[in-house]
């Protein structure tokens, strides 16, 4: 009698457990949408006006860029309080070189990125190889680089910058199509992003089935991708009715994609999670934990330099107070985005959503005329709530 082996059957997708997992995964995005709807109602529709949406992107682009680097530092189990001061000192260096010494903006940008990396290396050296607390090292760096900013600029604003450099932050993507008052290129790029996202999600679903694991239920898969696709295309359409997609948004999206790949698909990303999750186990497994920590601070310095260039390009001048308080918004974005205060946990997409939660709160409260005092209190309460949720979930586990 012949033994016939039946082909493997993929486990049936279970809707309700998948829905619970999806609710947890996309709870942060839901919170952002609730906040957007709230301010859209209480600002009489001003929040989602194309002009205000553009300003919202420009105001938060450098926060998102720095939050990508801060995610690595915090996941690795450390913190960097100096990022705002690094923004200021890099802006001052760029201003002096371009305005006073008439250097071209490409060379200046490369010098500033190198300077940011060296600053990160200087701080990372003490943390990684000497075991000094990152809080103390970067607190000292915050004071040193704030003083350096004032010294380099002589306490004065320096500007304006060359037009090509300003376009880094204030420019928009050209539209070769003649769509009247509608930027067709922006809509087409939105459709392309949605198609790419759905394709990646579909491939991930196929890999899950081949591995013999229950996939996300098809109704939930379609709902998730349909809602996200509609949001992205709707967002691009609103921007297309004004001046299209800002150039800095493209830079920001490229960095988000790059760091998502690094954190999820590369060895260094896995090492960062391992070091932050359990330092002793990471050492025993052969990971050079000092080098990983050193890398995260160098990376943070480079991204802070990128943010500094974007910020001064947007203002078209460098000021002694540039970057003041940025570290608070950056750290808040990472914790609100789901990163753990004890390290080892955090996702890029969560950090991006966390940054825009802070941005929408700032923007919406300003439109409503809420005073700066109450804005700070509300932002502090939001940050405290995010950390409380993290601690609560850890204690319950």
mmCIF file with all atom_site columns, C-alpha atoms in Angstrom, residues 140-262:
data_model
loop_
_atom_site.group_PDB
_atom_site.id
_atom_site.type_symbol
_atom_site.label_atom_id
_atom_site.label_alt_id
_atom_site.label_comp_id
_atom_site.label_asym_id
_atom_site.label_entity_id
_atom_site.label_seq_id
_atom_site.pdbx_PDB_ins_code
_atom_site.Cartn_x
_atom_site.Cartn_y
_atom_site.Cartn_z
_atom_site.occupancy
_atom_site.B_iso_or_equiv
_atom_site.pdbx_formal_charge
_atom_site.auth_seq_id
_atom_site.auth_comp_id
_atom_site.auth_asym_id
_atom_site.auth_atom_id
_atom_site.pdbx_PDB_model_num
ATOM 1   C CA . UNK A 1 140 ? 27.868  68.173 29.523  1.00 0.00 ? 140 UNK A CA 1
ATOM 2   C CA . UNK A 1 141 ? 27.803  68.144 25.717  1.00 0.00 ? 141 UNK A CA 1
ATOM 3   C CA . UNK A 1 142 ? 24.580  70.130 25.720  1.00 0.00 ? 142 UNK A CA 1
ATOM 4   C CA . UNK A 1 143 ? 26.260  72.903 27.710  1.00 0.00 ? 143 UNK A CA 1
ATOM 5   C CA . UNK A 1 144 ? 29.529  72.797 25.755  1.00 0.00 ? 144 UNK A CA 1
ATOM 6   C CA . UNK A 1 145 ? 27.924  72.957 22.306  1.00 0.00 ? 145 UNK A CA 1
ATOM 7   C CA . UNK A 1 146 ? 25.411  75.614 23.346  1.00 0.00 ? 146 UNK A CA 1
ATOM 8   C CA . UNK A 1 147 ? 28.321  77.773 24.421  1.00 0.00 ? 147 UNK A CA 1
ATOM 9   C CA . UNK A 1 148 ? 30.170  76.929 21.190  1.00 0.00 ? 148 UNK A CA 1
ATOM 10  C CA . UNK A 1 149 ? 27.136  78.024 19.174  1.00 0.00 ? 149 UNK A CA 1
ATOM 11  C CA . UNK A 1 150 ? 27.179  81.453 20.809  1.00 0.00 ? 150 UNK A CA 1
ATOM 12  C CA . UNK A 1 151 ? 30.963  81.740 20.421  1.00 0.00 ? 151 UNK A CA 1
ATOM 13  C CA . UNK A 1 152 ? 30.993  80.790 16.707  1.00 0.00 ? 152 UNK A CA 1
ATOM 14  C CA . UNK A 1 153 ? 28.136  83.162 15.829  1.00 0.00 ? 153 UNK A CA 1
ATOM 15  C CA . UNK A 1 154 ? 29.350  85.929 18.193  1.00 0.00 ? 154 UNK A CA 1
ATOM 16  C CA . UNK A 1 155 ? 25.846  85.934 19.644  1.00 0.00 ? 155 UNK A CA 1
ATOM 17  C CA . UNK A 1 156 ? 24.328  87.220 16.384  1.00 0.00 ? 156 UNK A CA 1
ATOM 18  C CA . UNK A 1 157 ? 22.124  85.821 13.645  1.00 0.00 ? 157 UNK A CA 1
ATOM 19  C CA . UNK A 1 158 ? 23.961  85.008 10.415  1.00 0.00 ? 158 UNK A CA 1
ATOM 20  C CA . UNK A 1 159 ? 22.310  84.880 6.991   1.00 0.00 ? 159 UNK A CA 1
ATOM 21  C CA . UNK A 1 160 ? 20.885  84.779 4.385   1.00 0.00 ? 160 UNK A CA 1
ATOM 22  C CA . UNK A 1 161 ? 22.029  81.586 2.664   1.00 0.00 ? 161 UNK A CA 1
ATOM 23  C CA . UNK A 1 162 ? 22.361  80.690 -1.049  1.00 0.00 ? 162 UNK A CA 1
ATOM 24  C CA . UNK A 1 163 ? 19.060  79.855 -2.755  1.00 0.00 ? 163 UNK A CA 1
ATOM 25  C CA . UNK A 1 164 ? 20.057  76.268 -3.578  1.00 0.00 ? 164 UNK A CA 1
ATOM 26  C CA . UNK A 1 165 ? 20.785  75.578 0.080   1.00 0.00 ? 165 UNK A CA 1
ATOM 27  C CA . UNK A 1 166 ? 17.502  77.128 1.233   1.00 0.00 ? 166 UNK A CA 1
ATOM 28  C CA . UNK A 1 167 ? 15.669  74.839 -1.221  1.00 0.00 ? 167 UNK A CA 1
ATOM 29  C CA . UNK A 1 168 ? 16.818  71.912 0.943   1.00 0.00 ? 168 UNK A CA 1
ATOM 30  C CA . UNK A 1 169 ? 14.095  72.814 3.430   1.00 0.00 ? 169 UNK A CA 1
ATOM 31  C CA . UNK A 1 170 ? 11.865  75.384 1.747   1.00 0.00 ? 170 UNK A CA 1
ATOM 32  C CA . UNK A 1 171 ? 11.757  73.944 -1.789  1.00 0.00 ? 171 UNK A CA 1
ATOM 33  C CA . UNK A 1 172 ? 9.083   71.786 -3.436  1.00 0.00 ? 172 UNK A CA 1
ATOM 34  C CA . UNK A 1 173 ? 9.259   68.997 -5.993  1.00 0.00 ? 173 UNK A CA 1
ATOM 35  C CA . UNK A 1 174 ? 8.893   70.278 -9.568  1.00 0.00 ? 174 UNK A CA 1
ATOM 36  C CA . UNK A 1 175 ? 5.742   69.284 -11.447 1.00 0.00 ? 175 UNK A CA 1
ATOM 37  C CA . UNK A 1 176 ? 6.355   68.556 -15.160 1.00 0.00 ? 176 UNK A CA 1
ATOM 38  C CA . UNK A 1 177 ? 2.647   67.918 -15.677 1.00 0.00 ? 177 UNK A CA 1
ATOM 39  C CA . UNK A 1 178 ? 0.334   70.844 -16.293 1.00 0.00 ? 178 UNK A CA 1
ATOM 40  C CA . UNK A 1 179 ? -2.501  70.195 -13.892 1.00 0.00 ? 179 UNK A CA 1
ATOM 41  C CA . UNK A 1 180 ? -3.650  73.754 -13.395 1.00 0.00 ? 180 UNK A CA 1
ATOM 42  C CA . UNK A 1 181 ? -3.937  74.310 -9.660  1.00 0.00 ? 181 UNK A CA 1
ATOM 43  C CA . UNK A 1 182 ? -3.207  70.640 -8.927  1.00 0.00 ? 182 UNK A CA 1
ATOM 44  C CA . UNK A 1 183 ? 0.310   69.178 -8.667  1.00 0.00 ? 183 UNK A CA 1
ATOM 45  C CA . UNK A 1 184 ? -0.099  65.881 -10.513 1.00 0.00 ? 184 UNK A CA 1
ATOM 46  C CA . UNK A 1 185 ? 3.397   64.657 -9.629  1.00 0.00 ? 185 UNK A CA 1
ATOM 47  C CA . UNK A 1 186 ? 2.552   64.701 -5.919  1.00 0.00 ? 186 UNK A CA 1
ATOM 48  C CA . UNK A 1 187 ? -0.523  62.527 -6.442  1.00 0.00 ? 187 UNK A CA 1
ATOM 49  C CA . UNK A 1 188 ? 1.365   60.078 -8.671  1.00 0.00 ? 188 UNK A CA 1
ATOM 50  C CA . UNK A 1 189 ? 4.114   59.725 -6.054  1.00 0.00 ? 189 UNK A CA 1
ATOM 51  C CA . UNK A 1 190 ? 1.458   59.052 -3.415  1.00 0.00 ? 190 UNK A CA 1
ATOM 52  C CA . UNK A 1 191 ? -0.035  56.286 -5.568  1.00 0.00 ? 191 UNK A CA 1
ATOM 53  C CA . UNK A 1 192 ? 3.454   54.842 -6.127  1.00 0.00 ? 192 UNK A CA 1
ATOM 54  C CA . UNK A 1 193 ? 4.148   54.803 -2.385  1.00 0.00 ? 193 UNK A CA 1
ATOM 55  C CA . UNK A 1 194 ? 0.843   53.051 -1.693  1.00 0.00 ? 194 UNK A CA 1
ATOM 56  C CA . UNK A 1 195 ? 1.493   50.460 -4.427  1.00 0.00 ? 195 UNK A CA 1
ATOM 57  C CA . UNK A 1 196 ? 4.971   49.776 -3.033  1.00 0.00 ? 196 UNK A CA 1
ATOM 58  C CA . UNK A 1 197 ? 3.608   49.445 0.506   1.00 0.00 ? 197 UNK A CA 1
ATOM 59  C CA . UNK A 1 198 ? 0.884   46.995 -0.554  1.00 0.00 ? 198 UNK A CA 1
ATOM 60  C CA . UNK A 1 199 ? 3.414   44.961 -2.542  1.00 0.00 ? 199 UNK A CA 1
ATOM 61  C CA . UNK A 1 200 ? 5.752   44.686 0.467   1.00 0.00 ? 200 UNK A CA 1
ATOM 62  C CA . UNK A 1 201 ? 2.844   43.722 2.738   1.00 0.00 ? 201 UNK A CA 1
ATOM 63  C CA . UNK A 1 202 ? 1.634   41.107 0.239   1.00 0.00 ? 202 UNK A CA 1
ATOM 64  C CA . UNK A 1 203 ? 5.099   39.558 -0.003  1.00 0.00 ? 203 UNK A CA 1
ATOM 65  C CA . UNK A 1 204 ? 5.338   39.455 3.789   1.00 0.00 ? 204 UNK A CA 1
ATOM 66  C CA . UNK A 1 205 ? 1.966   37.691 3.881   1.00 0.00 ? 205 UNK A CA 1
ATOM 67  C CA . UNK A 1 206 ? 3.137   35.107 1.320   1.00 0.00 ? 206 UNK A CA 1
ATOM 68  C CA . UNK A 1 207 ? 6.314   34.446 3.338   1.00 0.00 ? 207 UNK A CA 1
ATOM 69  C CA . UNK A 1 208 ? 4.206   33.916 6.448   1.00 0.00 ? 208 UNK A CA 1
ATOM 70  C CA . UNK A 1 209 ? 2.058   31.347 4.659   1.00 0.00 ? 209 UNK A CA 1
ATOM 71  C CA . UNK A 1 210 ? 5.100   29.502 3.273   1.00 0.00 ? 210 UNK A CA 1
ATOM 72  C CA . UNK A 1 211 ? 6.566   29.350 6.773   1.00 0.00 ? 211 UNK A CA 1
ATOM 73  C CA . UNK A 1 212 ? 3.422   27.548 7.959   1.00 0.00 ? 212 UNK A CA 1
ATOM 74  C CA . UNK A 1 213 ? 2.308   30.389 10.208  1.00 0.00 ? 213 UNK A CA 1
ATOM 75  C CA . UNK A 1 214 ? -1.242  31.693 10.312  1.00 0.00 ? 214 UNK A CA 1
ATOM 76  C CA . UNK A 1 215 ? -1.389  34.885 8.221   1.00 0.00 ? 215 UNK A CA 1
ATOM 77  C CA . UNK A 1 216 ? -3.345  38.001 8.989   1.00 0.00 ? 216 UNK A CA 1
ATOM 78  C CA . UNK A 1 217 ? -6.979  37.419 8.049   1.00 0.00 ? 217 UNK A CA 1
ATOM 79  C CA . UNK A 1 218 ? -7.712  38.673 4.529   1.00 0.00 ? 218 UNK A CA 1
ATOM 80  C CA . UNK A 1 219 ? -10.511 41.066 5.629   1.00 0.00 ? 219 UNK A CA 1
ATOM 81  C CA . UNK A 1 220 ? -8.139  42.687 8.133   1.00 0.00 ? 220 UNK A CA 1
ATOM 82  C CA . UNK A 1 221 ? -5.320  42.739 5.552   1.00 0.00 ? 221 UNK A CA 1
ATOM 83  C CA . UNK A 1 222 ? -7.555  44.532 3.050   1.00 0.00 ? 222 UNK A CA 1
ATOM 84  C CA . UNK A 1 223 ? -8.919  46.907 5.702   1.00 0.00 ? 223 UNK A CA 1
ATOM 85  C CA . UNK A 1 224 ? -5.460  47.850 6.967   1.00 0.00 ? 224 UNK A CA 1
ATOM 86  C CA . UNK A 1 225 ? -3.968  48.479 3.534   1.00 0.00 ? 225 UNK A CA 1
ATOM 87  C CA . UNK A 1 226 ? -7.110  50.195 2.267   1.00 0.00 ? 226 UNK A CA 1
ATOM 88  C CA . UNK A 1 227 ? -7.222  52.659 5.177   1.00 0.00 ? 227 UNK A CA 1
ATOM 89  C CA . UNK A 1 228 ? -3.488  53.414 5.061   1.00 0.00 ? 228 UNK A CA 1
ATOM 90  C CA . UNK A 1 229 ? -3.588  53.778 1.280   1.00 0.00 ? 229 UNK A CA 1
ATOM 91  C CA . UNK A 1 230 ? -6.521  56.169 1.434   1.00 0.00 ? 230 UNK A CA 1
ATOM 92  C CA . UNK A 1 231 ? -4.792  58.255 4.112   1.00 0.00 ? 231 UNK A CA 1
ATOM 93  C CA . UNK A 1 232 ? -1.555  58.521 2.104   1.00 0.00 ? 232 UNK A CA 1
ATOM 94  C CA . UNK A 1 233 ? -3.275  59.418 -1.168  1.00 0.00 ? 233 UNK A CA 1
ATOM 95  C CA . UNK A 1 234 ? -5.590  61.874 0.585   1.00 0.00 ? 234 UNK A CA 1
ATOM 96  C CA . UNK A 1 235 ? -2.602  63.504 2.273   1.00 0.00 ? 235 UNK A CA 1
ATOM 97  C CA . UNK A 1 236 ? -0.765  63.829 -1.062  1.00 0.00 ? 236 UNK A CA 1
ATOM 98  C CA . UNK A 1 237 ? -3.891  65.237 -2.700  1.00 0.00 ? 237 UNK A CA 1
ATOM 99  C CA . UNK A 1 238 ? -4.214  67.970 -0.072  1.00 0.00 ? 238 UNK A CA 1
ATOM 100 C CA . UNK A 1 239 ? -0.575  68.945 -0.574  1.00 0.00 ? 239 UNK A CA 1
ATOM 101 C CA . UNK A 1 240 ? -1.050  68.808 -4.349  1.00 0.00 ? 240 UNK A CA 1
ATOM 102 C CA . UNK A 1 241 ? -3.704  71.521 -4.115  1.00 0.00 ? 241 UNK A CA 1
ATOM 103 C CA . UNK A 1 242 ? -1.104  73.923 -2.678  1.00 0.00 ? 242 UNK A CA 1
ATOM 104 C CA . UNK A 1 243 ? 2.510   73.634 -3.879  1.00 0.00 ? 243 UNK A CA 1
ATOM 105 C CA . UNK A 1 244 ? 2.993   69.884 -3.916  1.00 0.00 ? 244 UNK A CA 1
ATOM 106 C CA . UNK A 1 245 ? 5.365   67.745 -1.875  1.00 0.00 ? 245 UNK A CA 1
ATOM 107 C CA . UNK A 1 246 ? 8.083   69.635 0.023   1.00 0.00 ? 246 UNK A CA 1
ATOM 108 C CA . UNK A 1 247 ? 11.627  68.523 -0.844  1.00 0.00 ? 247 UNK A CA 1
ATOM 109 C CA . UNK A 1 248 ? 12.346  67.904 2.822   1.00 0.00 ? 248 UNK A CA 1
ATOM 110 C CA . UNK A 1 249 ? 9.457   65.408 2.951   1.00 0.00 ? 249 UNK A CA 1
ATOM 111 C CA . UNK A 1 250 ? 11.208  63.307 0.311   1.00 0.00 ? 250 UNK A CA 1
ATOM 112 C CA . UNK A 1 251 ? 14.473  63.444 2.290   1.00 0.00 ? 251 UNK A CA 1
ATOM 113 C CA . UNK A 1 252 ? 12.596  62.468 5.436   1.00 0.00 ? 252 UNK A CA 1
ATOM 114 C CA . UNK A 1 253 ? 10.821  59.527 3.746   1.00 0.00 ? 253 UNK A CA 1
ATOM 115 C CA . UNK A 1 254 ? 14.109  58.223 2.305   1.00 0.00 ? 254 UNK A CA 1
ATOM 116 C CA . UNK A 1 255 ? 15.680  58.311 5.760   1.00 0.00 ? 255 UNK A CA 1
ATOM 117 C CA . UNK A 1 256 ? 12.638  56.588 7.285   1.00 0.00 ? 256 UNK A CA 1
ATOM 118 C CA . UNK A 1 257 ? 12.892  53.814 4.685   1.00 0.00 ? 257 UNK A CA 1
ATOM 119 C CA . UNK A 1 258 ? 16.650  53.464 5.205   1.00 0.00 ? 258 UNK A CA 1
ATOM 120 C CA . UNK A 1 259 ? 16.432  53.231 8.994   1.00 0.00 ? 259 UNK A CA 1
ATOM 121 C CA . UNK A 1 260 ? 13.471  50.852 8.842   1.00 0.00 ? 260 UNK A CA 1
ATOM 122 C CA . UNK A 1 261 ? 15.657  48.555 6.735   1.00 0.00 ? 261 UNK A CA 1
ATOM 123 C CA . UNK A 1 262 ? 18.655  48.984 9.063   1.00 0.00 ? 262 UNK A CA 1
#
